[in-house]
Short mmCIF file of C-alpha atoms in Angstrom, two decimals:
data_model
loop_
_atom_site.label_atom_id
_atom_site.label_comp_id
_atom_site.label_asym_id
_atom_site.label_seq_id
_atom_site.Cartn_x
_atom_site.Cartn_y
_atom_site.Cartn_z
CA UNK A 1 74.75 166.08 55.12
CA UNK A 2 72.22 168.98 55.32
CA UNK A 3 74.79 171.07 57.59
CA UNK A 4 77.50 169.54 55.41
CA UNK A 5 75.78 171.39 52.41
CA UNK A 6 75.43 174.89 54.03
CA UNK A 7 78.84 174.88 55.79
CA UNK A 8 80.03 174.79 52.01
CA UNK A 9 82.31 171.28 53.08
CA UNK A 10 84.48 169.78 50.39
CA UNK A 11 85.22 166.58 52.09
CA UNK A 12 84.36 164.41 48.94
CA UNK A 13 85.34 161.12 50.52
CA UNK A 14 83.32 161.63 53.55
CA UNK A 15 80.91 162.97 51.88
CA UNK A 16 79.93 159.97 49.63
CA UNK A 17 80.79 157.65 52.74
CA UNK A 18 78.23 159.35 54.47
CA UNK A 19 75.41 159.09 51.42
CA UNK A 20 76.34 155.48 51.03
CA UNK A 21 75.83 154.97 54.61
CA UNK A 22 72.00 156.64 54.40
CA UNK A 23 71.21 154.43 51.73
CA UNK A 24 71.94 151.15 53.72
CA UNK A 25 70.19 152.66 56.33
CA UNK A 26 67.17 153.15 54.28
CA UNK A 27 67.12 150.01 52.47
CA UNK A 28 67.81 148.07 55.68
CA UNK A 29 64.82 150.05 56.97
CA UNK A 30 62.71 149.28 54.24
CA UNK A 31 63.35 145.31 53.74
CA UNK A 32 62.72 145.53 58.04
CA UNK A 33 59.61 146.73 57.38
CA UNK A 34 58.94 144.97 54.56
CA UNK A 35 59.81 141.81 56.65
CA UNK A 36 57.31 142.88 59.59
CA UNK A 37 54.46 142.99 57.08
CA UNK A 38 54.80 140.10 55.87
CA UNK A 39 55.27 138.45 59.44
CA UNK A 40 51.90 140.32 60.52
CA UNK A 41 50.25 138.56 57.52
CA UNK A 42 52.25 135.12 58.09
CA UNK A 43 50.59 135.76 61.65
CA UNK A 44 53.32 133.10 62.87
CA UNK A 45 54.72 134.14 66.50
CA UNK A 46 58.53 133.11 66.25
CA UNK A 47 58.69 135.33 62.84
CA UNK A 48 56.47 138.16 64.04
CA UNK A 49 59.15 138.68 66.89
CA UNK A 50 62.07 138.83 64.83
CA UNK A 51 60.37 140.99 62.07
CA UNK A 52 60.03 143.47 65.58
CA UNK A 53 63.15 143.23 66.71
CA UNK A 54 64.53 143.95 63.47
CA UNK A 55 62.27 146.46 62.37
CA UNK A 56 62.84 148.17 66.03
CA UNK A 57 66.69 148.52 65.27
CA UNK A 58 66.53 149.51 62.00
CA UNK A 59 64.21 152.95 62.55
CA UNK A 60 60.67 151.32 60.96
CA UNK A 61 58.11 153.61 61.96
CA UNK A 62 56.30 153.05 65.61
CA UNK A 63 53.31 152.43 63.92
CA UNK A 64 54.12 149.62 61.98
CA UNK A 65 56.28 147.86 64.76
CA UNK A 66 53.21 148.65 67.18
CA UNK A 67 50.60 146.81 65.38
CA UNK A 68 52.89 143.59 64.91
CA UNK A 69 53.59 143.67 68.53
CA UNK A 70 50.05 143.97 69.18
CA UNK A 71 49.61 141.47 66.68
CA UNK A 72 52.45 138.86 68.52
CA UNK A 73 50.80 139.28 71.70
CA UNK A 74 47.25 138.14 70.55
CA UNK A 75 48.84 135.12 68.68
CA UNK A 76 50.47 134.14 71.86
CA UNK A 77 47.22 134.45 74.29
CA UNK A 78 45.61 132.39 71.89
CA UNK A 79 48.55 129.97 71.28
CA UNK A 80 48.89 129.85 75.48
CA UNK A 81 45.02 128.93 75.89
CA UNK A 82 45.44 126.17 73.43
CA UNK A 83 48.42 124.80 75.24
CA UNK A 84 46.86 125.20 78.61
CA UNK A 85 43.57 123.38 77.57
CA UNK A 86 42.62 120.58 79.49
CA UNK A 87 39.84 117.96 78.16
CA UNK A 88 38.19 117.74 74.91
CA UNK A 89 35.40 120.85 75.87
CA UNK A 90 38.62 123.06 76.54
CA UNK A 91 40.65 122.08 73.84
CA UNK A 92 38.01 122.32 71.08
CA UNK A 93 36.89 125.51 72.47
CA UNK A 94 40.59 126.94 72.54
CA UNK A 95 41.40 125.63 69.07
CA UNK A 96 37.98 127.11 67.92
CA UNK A 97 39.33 130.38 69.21
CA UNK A 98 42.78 130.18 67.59
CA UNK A 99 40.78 129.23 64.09
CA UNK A 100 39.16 132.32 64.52
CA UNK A 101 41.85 134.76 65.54
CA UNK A 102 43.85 133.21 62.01
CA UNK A 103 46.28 131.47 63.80
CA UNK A 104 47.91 129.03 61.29
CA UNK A 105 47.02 125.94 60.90
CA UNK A 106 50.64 124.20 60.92
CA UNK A 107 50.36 125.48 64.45
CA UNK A 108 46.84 124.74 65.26
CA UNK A 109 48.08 121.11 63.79
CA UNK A 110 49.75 118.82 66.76
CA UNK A 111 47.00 120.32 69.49
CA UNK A 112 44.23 119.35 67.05
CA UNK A 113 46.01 115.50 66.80
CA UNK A 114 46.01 115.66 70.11
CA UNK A 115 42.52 117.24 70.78
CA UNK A 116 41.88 113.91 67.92
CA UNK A 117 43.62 111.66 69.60
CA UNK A 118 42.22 112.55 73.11
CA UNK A 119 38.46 112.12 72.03
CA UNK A 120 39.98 108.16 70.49
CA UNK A 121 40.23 107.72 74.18
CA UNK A 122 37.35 108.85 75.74
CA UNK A 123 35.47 107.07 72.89
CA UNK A 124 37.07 104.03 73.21
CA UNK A 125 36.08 104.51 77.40
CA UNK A 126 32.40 105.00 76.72
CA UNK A 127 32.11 102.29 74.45
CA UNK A 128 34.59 99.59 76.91
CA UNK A 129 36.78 98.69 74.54
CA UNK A 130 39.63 97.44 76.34
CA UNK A 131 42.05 96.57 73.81
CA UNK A 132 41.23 100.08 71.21
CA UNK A 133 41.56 102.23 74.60
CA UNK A 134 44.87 100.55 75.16
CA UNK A 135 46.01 101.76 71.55
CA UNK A 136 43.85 104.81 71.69
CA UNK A 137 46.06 105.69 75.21
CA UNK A 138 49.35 104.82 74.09
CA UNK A 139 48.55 106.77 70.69
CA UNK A 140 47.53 109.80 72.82
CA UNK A 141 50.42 109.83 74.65
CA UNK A 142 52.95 109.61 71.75
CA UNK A 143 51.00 112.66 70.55
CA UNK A 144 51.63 114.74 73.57
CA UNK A 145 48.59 114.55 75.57
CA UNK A 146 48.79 115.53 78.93
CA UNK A 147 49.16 112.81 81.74
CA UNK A 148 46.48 114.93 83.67
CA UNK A 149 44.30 114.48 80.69
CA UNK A 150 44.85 110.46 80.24
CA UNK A 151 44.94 109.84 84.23
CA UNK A 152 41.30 108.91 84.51
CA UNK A 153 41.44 106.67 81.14
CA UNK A 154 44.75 104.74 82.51
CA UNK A 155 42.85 103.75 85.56
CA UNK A 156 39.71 102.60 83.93
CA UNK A 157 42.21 100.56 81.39
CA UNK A 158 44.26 98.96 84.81
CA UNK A 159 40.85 97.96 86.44
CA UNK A 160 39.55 96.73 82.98
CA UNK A 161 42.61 94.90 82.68
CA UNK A 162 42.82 93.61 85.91
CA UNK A 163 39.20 92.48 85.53
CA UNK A 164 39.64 90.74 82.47
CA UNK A 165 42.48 88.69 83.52
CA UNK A 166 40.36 87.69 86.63
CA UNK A 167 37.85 86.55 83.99
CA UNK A 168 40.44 84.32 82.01
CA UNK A 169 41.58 82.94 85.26
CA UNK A 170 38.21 81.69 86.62
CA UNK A 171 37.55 80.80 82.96
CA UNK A 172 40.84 78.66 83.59
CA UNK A 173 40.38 76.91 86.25
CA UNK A 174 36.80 76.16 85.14
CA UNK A 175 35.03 77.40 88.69
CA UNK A 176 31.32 78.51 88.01
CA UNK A 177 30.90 80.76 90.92
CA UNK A 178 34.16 82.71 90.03
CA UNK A 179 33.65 83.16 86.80
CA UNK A 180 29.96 84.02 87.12
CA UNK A 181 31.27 86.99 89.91
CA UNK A 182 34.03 87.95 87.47
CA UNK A 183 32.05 88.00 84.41
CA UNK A 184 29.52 90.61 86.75
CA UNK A 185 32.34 92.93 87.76
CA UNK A 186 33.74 93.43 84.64
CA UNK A 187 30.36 94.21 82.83
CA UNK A 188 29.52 96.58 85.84
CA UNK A 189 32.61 98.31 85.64
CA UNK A 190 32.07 99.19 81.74
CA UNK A 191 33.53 96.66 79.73
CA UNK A 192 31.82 95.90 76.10
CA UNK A 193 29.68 93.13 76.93
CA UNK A 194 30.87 92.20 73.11
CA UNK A 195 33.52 91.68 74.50
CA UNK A 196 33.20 89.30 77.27
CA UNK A 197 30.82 87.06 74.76
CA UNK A 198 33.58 84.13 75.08
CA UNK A 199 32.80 84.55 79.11
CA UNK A 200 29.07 84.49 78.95
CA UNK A 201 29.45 81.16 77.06
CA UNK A 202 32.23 79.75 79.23
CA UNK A 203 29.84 80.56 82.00
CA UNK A 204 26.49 78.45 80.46
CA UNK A 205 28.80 75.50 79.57
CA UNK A 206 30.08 75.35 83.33
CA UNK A 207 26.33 76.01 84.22
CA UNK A 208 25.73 73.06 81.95
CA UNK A 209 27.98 71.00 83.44
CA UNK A 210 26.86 71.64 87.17
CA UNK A 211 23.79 70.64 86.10
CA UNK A 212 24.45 67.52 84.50
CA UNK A 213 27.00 66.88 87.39
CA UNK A 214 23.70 67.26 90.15
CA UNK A 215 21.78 65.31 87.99
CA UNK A 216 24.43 62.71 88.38
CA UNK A 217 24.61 62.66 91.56
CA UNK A 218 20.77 62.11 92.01
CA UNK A 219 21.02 59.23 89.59
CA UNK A 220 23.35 58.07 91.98
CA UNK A 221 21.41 58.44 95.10
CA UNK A 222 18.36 56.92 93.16
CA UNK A 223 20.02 54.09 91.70
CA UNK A 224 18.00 54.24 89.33
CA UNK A 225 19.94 52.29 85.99
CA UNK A 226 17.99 54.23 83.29
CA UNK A 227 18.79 57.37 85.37
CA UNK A 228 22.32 56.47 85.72
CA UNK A 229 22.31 56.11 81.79
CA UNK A 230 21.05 58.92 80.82
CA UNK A 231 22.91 61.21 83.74
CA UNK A 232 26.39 59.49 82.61
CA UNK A 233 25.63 60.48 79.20
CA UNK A 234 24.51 64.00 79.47
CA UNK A 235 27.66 63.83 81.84
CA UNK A 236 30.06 63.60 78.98
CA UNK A 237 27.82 65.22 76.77
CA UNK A 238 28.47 68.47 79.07
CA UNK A 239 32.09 67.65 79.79
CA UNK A 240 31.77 66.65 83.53
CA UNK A 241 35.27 66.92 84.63
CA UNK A 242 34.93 65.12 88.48
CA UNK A 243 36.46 61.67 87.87
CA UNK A 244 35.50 60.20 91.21
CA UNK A 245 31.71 60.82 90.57
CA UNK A 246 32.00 59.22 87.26
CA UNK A 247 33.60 56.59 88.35
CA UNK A 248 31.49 55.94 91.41
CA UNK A 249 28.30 56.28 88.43
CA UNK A 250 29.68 54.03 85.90
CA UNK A 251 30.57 51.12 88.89
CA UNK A 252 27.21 51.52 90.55
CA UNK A 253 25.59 51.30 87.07
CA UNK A 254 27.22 48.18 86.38
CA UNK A 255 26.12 47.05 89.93
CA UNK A 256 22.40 47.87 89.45
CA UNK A 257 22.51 46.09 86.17
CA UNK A 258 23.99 42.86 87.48
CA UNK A 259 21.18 42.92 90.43
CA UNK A 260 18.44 43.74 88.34
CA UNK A 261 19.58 41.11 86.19
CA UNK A 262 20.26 38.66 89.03
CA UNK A 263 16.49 39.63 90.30
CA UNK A 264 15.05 38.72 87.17
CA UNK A 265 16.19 35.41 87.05
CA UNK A 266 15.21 35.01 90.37
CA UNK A 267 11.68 35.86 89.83
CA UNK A 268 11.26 33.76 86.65
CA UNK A 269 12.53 30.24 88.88
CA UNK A 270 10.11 30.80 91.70
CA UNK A 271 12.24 29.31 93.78
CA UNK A 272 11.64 30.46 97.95
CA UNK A 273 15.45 30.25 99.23
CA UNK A 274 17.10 31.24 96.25
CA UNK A 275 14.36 34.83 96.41
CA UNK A 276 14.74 35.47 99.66
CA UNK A 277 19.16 35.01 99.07
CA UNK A 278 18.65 37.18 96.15
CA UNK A 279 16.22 40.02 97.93
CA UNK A 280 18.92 40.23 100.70
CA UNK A 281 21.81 40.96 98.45
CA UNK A 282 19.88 43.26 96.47
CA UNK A 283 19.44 45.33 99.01
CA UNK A 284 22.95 45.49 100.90
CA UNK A 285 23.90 49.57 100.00
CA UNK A 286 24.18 49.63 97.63
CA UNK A 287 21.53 48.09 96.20
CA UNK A 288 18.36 48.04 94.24
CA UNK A 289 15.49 51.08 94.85
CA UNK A 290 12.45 50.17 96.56
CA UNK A 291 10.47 50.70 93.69
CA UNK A 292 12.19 48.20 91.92
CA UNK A 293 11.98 45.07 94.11
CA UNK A 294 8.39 45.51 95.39
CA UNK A 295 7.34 42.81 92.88
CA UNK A 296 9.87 40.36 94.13
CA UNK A 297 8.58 41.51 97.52
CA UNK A 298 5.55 40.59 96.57
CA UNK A 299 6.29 37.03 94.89
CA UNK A 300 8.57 36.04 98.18
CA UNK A 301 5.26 36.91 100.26
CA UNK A 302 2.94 34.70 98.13
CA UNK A 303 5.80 32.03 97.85
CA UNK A 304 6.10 32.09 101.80
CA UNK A 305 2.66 31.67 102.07
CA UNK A 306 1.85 28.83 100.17
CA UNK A 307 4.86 27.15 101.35
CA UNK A 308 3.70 27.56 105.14
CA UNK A 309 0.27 26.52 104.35
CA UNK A 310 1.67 23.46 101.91
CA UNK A 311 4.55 22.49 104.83
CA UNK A 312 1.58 22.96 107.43
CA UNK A 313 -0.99 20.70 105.49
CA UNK A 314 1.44 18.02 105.05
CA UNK A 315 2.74 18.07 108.59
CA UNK A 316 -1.08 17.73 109.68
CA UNK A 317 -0.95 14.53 107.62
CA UNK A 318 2.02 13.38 108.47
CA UNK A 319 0.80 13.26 112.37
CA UNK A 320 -2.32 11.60 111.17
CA UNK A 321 0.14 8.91 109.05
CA UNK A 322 2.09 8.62 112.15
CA UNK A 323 5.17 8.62 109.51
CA UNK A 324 7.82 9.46 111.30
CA UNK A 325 10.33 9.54 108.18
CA UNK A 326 7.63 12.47 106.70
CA UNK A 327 7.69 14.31 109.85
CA UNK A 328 11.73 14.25 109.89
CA UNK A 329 11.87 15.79 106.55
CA UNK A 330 9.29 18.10 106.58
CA UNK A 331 10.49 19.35 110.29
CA UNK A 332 14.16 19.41 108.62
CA UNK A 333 12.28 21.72 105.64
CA UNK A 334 10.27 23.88 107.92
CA UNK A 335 13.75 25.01 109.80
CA UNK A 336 15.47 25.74 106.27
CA UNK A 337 12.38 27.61 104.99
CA UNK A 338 12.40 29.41 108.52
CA UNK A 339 15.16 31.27 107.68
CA UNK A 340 13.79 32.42 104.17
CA UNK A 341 10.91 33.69 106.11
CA UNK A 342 8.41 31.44 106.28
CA UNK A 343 6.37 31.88 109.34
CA UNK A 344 6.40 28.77 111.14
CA UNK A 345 6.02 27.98 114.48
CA UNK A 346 8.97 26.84 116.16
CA UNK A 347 6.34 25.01 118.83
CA UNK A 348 5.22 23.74 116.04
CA UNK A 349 8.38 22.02 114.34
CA UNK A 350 9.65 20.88 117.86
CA UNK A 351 6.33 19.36 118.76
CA UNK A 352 6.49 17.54 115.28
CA UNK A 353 10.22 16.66 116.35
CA UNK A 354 8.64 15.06 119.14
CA UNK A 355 6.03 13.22 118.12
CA UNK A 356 8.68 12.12 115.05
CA UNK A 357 10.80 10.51 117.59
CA UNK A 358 7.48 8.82 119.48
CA UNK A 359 6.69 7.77 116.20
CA UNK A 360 10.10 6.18 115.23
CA UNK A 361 10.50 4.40 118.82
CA UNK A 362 6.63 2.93 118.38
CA UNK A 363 8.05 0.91 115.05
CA UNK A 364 11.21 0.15 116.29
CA UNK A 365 9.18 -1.41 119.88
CA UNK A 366 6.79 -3.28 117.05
CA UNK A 367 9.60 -4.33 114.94
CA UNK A 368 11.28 -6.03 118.35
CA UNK A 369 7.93 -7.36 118.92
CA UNK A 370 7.53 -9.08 115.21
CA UNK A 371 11.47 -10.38 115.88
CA UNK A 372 10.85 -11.57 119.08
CA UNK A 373 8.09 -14.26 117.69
CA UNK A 374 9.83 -15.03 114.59
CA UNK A 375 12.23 -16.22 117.20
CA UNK A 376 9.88 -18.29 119.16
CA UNK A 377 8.88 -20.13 116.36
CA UNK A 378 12.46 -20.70 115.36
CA UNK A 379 13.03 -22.60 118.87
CA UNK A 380 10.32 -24.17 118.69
CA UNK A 381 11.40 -25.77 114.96
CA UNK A 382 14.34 -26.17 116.36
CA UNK A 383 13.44 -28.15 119.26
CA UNK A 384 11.53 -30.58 116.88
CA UNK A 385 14.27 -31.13 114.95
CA UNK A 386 16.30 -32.02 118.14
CA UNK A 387 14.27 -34.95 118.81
CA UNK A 388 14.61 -36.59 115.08
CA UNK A 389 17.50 -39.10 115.32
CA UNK A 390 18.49 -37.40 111.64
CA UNK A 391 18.95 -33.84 113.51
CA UNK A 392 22.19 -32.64 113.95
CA UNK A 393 23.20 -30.60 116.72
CA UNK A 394 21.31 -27.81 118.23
CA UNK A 395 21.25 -24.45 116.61
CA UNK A 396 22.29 -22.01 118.87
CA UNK A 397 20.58 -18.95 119.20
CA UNK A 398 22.04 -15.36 119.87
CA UNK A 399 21.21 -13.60 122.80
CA UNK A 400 18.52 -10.20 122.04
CA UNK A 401 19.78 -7.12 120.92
CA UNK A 402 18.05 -3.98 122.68
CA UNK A 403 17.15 -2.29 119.83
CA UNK A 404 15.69 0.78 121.27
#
């Protein structure tokens, strides 16, 4: 236009085509410029680049376009150190930097949620809460946290996991020992012990019922009936879940009672054979404790003894009496009491046996004797009769029996 003016050109048209042309050019100029200002104070990186690249092609001053590209490639260090953080220390430290430097906060926004989110996890870790680091990880992840960054808190969850199902299954199947092993591993490997409360009481229940269950089984081996009372109730009390042992409890229980009972009775008639039956069945297996039948022990001992010095005084007088019927019976008595225990002689019973029968044979030879002269003095009636005209015919007498 300048040359245009000196050359003295008339060329209206082109002329005013040209001026309109430089005023575009400066007003296109101006709103680039105007547009690169504002994008250097918007300080946002996807506008600050355009506002160059437009303020490049439409003739801004280098200046101006110099200090926003300057200004893009701080904002992107910054934005690049946030995105390459790794771990909470990182990531605040980056984000502090980007704060500082005026980077905006709708882009500071979704790596603070996640710097947020990321610290819900490792919180969650520390404290070994399994189910809030389950949401705290799947929260994390939805807000873009790096796999790298979660890898160590998904492990810790899987063993957790894996350690707490362990738990419920020993819990299950109502084993002491596993659950008491589980119950260790999954407080040593972090977990809240708040958390495994419900296991720490499963565990002293089962512990509980072990107990009760031994103590069962001692009342058992003691057959003790008091013990066996009071182990079948704390038994059920504590939920003792082995049938066979209560069963074999509750039948010996009623056994013991029907001896002791059976013993009693026993002891209150006094009577020698019937003790001595009832000591030996009270003591087939199973039967009463020790303890329990020393008394009767005791009574059959004293009974035995008076009965072998009673059976032993009367045999003396029987000898003396020469009663052979006495001796009979009492050697007959001193073989039945023989086998409750008395301690008699056999010598003793066969030498009364003996003298018995000498005894017996004696009477019967004196009892021929007496018949033989009752007879004599019948023939000789007889014979007197036989002479009297009156008589009538002879009496005849039987021939002797041998009576022996």
């Amino acid at each position: 236009l300048e040359c245009a003016a000196e050359c003295g050109l008339r060329e209206d048209e082109l002329l005013a085509e040209v001026t309109a042309l430089k005023t575009e050019l400066i007003e296109e100029r101006e709103r680039a410029a105007a547009e690169l200002q504002g994008a250097i104070q918007a300080r946002i990186p996807q506008r600050l680049l355009g506002a160059i690249e437009w303020a490049s092609n439409a003739q801004v001053p280098q200046e101006a376009v110099a200090e926003g590209s300057k200004l893009l490639a701080f904002l992107n260090r910054l934005l690049e150190d946030v995105a390459a953080a790794n771990g909470v220390v990182e990531r605040a430290q980056t984000l502090k930097a980007a704060q500082q430097g005026d980077v905006p906060a709708p882009l500071r926004h979704r790596p603070e949620v996640q710097l947020e989110r990321l610290s819900v996890v490792l919180q969650a870790q520390a404290n070994g809460d399994l189910p809030k680091l389950r949401k705290a990880i799947k929260e994390a992840q939805v807000a873009g946290v790096k796999e790298l960054e979660l890898a160590n808190a998904r492990e810790v969850f899987e063993n957790w996991t894996a350690l707490h199902r362990d738990t419920e299954v020993a819990a299950s199947l109502t084993r002491t020992v596993l659950l008491r092993n589980a119950t260790e591993k999954a407080l040593s490997a972090g977990i809240d012990p708040s958390l495994m409360i419900w296991a720490k009481k499963t565990l002293e229940s089962l512990c509980l019922r072990d107990k009760a269950q031994e103590r069962l089984l001692k009342a058992i081996e003691s057959r003790n009936v008091e013990a066996l009372q009071t182990g079948l109730r704390y038994a059920c009390d504590c939920n003792v879940q082995d049938r066979a042992v209560l069963r074999k409890a509750r039948l010996l229980l009623v056994r013991m009672k029907l001896l002791r009972k059976k013993m009693e009775r026993a002891m209150e008639d006094g009577e020698l054979t019937r003790l001595h039956v009832m000591l030996e069945e009270v003591q087939v297996a199973p039967g009463l404790p020790q303890e329990e039948i020393e008394d009767a022990k005791g009574k059959l001992e004293s009974l035995r003894a008076r009965e072998l010095a009673e059976l032993t005084r009367r045999l003396e007088q029987a000898k003396e009496d020469k009663d052979f019927r006495a001796l009979d019976a009492l050697t007959s008595r001193g073989r039945s009491v023989r086998k409750s225990g008395v301690a008699i002689e056999m010598d003793i019973l066969e030498e009364a046996d003996a003298l018995a029968a000498q005894c017996q044979r004696d009477e019967q030879r004196e009892l021929v004797g007496d018949l033989h002269d009752s007879r004599f003095l019948g023939n000789n009636s007889v014979a007197a009769l036989g002479n009297d005209d009156r008589a009538g015919p002879p009496v005849k007498i039987p021939p002797e029996h041998d009576f022996d």
